XYZ file of C-alpha atoms in Angstrom:
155
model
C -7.988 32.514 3.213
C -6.355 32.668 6.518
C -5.284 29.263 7.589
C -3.368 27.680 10.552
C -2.068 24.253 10.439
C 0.589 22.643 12.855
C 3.312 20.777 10.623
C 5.743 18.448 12.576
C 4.091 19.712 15.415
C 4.617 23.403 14.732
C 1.865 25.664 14.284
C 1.681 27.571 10.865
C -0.526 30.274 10.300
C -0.900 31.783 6.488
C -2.847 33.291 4.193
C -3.254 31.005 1.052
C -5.412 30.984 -1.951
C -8.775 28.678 -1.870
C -7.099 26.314 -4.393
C -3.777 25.663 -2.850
C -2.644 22.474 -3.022
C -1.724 20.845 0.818
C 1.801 19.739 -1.353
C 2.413 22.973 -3.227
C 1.962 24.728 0.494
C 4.512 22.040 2.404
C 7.161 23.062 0.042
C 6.457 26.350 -1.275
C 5.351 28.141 1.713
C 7.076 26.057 4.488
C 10.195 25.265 2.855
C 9.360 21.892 3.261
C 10.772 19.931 0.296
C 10.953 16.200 1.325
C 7.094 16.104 0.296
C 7.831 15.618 -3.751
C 5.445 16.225 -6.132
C 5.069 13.589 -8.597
C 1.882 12.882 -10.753
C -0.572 15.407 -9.520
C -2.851 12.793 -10.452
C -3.055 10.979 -7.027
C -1.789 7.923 -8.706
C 1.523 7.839 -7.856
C 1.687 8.746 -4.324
C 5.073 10.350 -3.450
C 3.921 13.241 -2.183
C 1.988 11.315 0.393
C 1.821 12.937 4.360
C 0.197 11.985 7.400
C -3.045 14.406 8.055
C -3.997 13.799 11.733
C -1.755 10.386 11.765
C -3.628 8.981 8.476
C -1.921 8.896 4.712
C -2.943 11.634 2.169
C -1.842 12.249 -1.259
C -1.374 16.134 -0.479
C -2.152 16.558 -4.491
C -5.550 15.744 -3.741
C -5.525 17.738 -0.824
C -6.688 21.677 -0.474
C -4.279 23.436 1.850
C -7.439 25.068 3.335
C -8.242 21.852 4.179
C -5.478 21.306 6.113
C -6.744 24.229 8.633
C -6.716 23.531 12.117
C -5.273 19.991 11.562
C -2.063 18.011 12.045
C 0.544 17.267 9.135
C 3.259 14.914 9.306
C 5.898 15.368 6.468
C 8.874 13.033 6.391
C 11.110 15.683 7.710
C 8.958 14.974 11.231
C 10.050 11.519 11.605
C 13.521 11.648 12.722
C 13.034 12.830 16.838
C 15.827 14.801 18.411
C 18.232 13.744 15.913
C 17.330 10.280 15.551
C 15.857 8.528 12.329
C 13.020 6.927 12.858
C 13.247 2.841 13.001
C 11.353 3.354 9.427
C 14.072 5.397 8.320
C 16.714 3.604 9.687
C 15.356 0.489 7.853
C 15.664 2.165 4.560
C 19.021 2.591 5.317
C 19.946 -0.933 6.559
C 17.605 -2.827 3.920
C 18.452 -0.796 0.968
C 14.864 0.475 0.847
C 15.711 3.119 -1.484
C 17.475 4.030 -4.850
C 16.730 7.442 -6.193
C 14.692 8.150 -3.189
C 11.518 10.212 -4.965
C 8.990 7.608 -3.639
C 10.957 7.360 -0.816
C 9.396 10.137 1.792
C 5.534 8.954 1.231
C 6.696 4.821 1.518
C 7.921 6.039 5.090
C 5.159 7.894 6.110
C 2.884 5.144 4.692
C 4.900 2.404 6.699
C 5.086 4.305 9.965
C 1.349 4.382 9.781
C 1.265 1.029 8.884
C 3.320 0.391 12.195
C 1.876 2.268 14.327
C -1.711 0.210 13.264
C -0.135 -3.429 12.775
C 3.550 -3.990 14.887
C 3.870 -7.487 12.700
C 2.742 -7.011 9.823
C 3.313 -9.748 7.160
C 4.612 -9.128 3.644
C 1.316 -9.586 2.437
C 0.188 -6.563 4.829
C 2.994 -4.603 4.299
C 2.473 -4.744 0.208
C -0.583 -3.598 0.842
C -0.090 -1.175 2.734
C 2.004 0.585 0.407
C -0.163 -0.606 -2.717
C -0.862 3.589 -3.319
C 2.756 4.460 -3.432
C 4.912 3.457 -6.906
C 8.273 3.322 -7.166
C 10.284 2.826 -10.420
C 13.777 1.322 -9.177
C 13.907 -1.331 -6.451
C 10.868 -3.900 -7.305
C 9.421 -3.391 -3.653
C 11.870 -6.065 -2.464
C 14.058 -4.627 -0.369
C 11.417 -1.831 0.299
C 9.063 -4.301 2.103
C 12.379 -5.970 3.709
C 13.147 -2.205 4.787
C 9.682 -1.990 6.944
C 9.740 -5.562 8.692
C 13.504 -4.611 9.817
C 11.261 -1.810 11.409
C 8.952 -4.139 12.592
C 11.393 -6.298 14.374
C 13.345 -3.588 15.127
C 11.069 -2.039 17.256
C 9.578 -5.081 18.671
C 13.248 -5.323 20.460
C 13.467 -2.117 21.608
């Protein structure tokens, strides 16, 4: 099937099998590797994008389904060469150890952002509820997003 998809606001047009995977076409097809693949269960959610500015596991996710719609992969965050506040409060927080849940717990907190400025910790753990990560206990992950928070809130 012929399919065209914009990706960090570039349109894509390919021809891809009916049972494509949305994650198996970010980085296969597109070179687009900061989407991991994880589970392919939906459980774990680091290969989690933005499809039209909401969170998707893209394992659960046809590619074909993707057609004619909006993709955000983490490599679309940073803006004419700067990080996002998201990213940049991985960086100042410690958000991060290995870094494999690491590109869908920023996509799933810029969301969370862009829906909720001040979110609580409460919110915020909820938020990224869908999204496991193995290393850091979630501390410093949720202290990661309200640096965001108040980041932006200042800016």
């Amino acid at each position: 099937m012929r399919i065209t998809v914009t990706v960090n606001g570039q349109p894509y047009e390919r021809e891809v099998e009916p049972r494509l995977l949305l994650t198996h076409f970010l980085r296969d097809e597109l070179g687009l590797t900061g989407t991991h693949w994880g589970c392919d269960t939906s459980n774990c959610g680091v290969c989690t994008v933005q499809l039209d500015g909401v969170p998707v596991k893209s394992c659960t996710v046809l590619a074909v389904m993707a057609d004619g719609h909006e993709v955000t992969t983490v490599e679309g965050l940073e803006k004419d060469g700067e990080l996002d506040a998201v990213q940049k409060g991985f960086v100042e927080c410690h958000g991060l150890q290995c870094g494999f849940c690491t590109p869908g717990m920023l996509l799933t907190a810029r969301w969370l952002l862009d829906h909720n400025p001040d979110p609580d910790e409460g919110e915020i753990r909820e938020a990224i509820s869908g999204q496991l990560c193995r290393c850091t206990g979630y501390e410093n992950i949720v202290r990661s997003i309200r640096w965001a928070a108040e980041a932006e809130a200042t800016s």
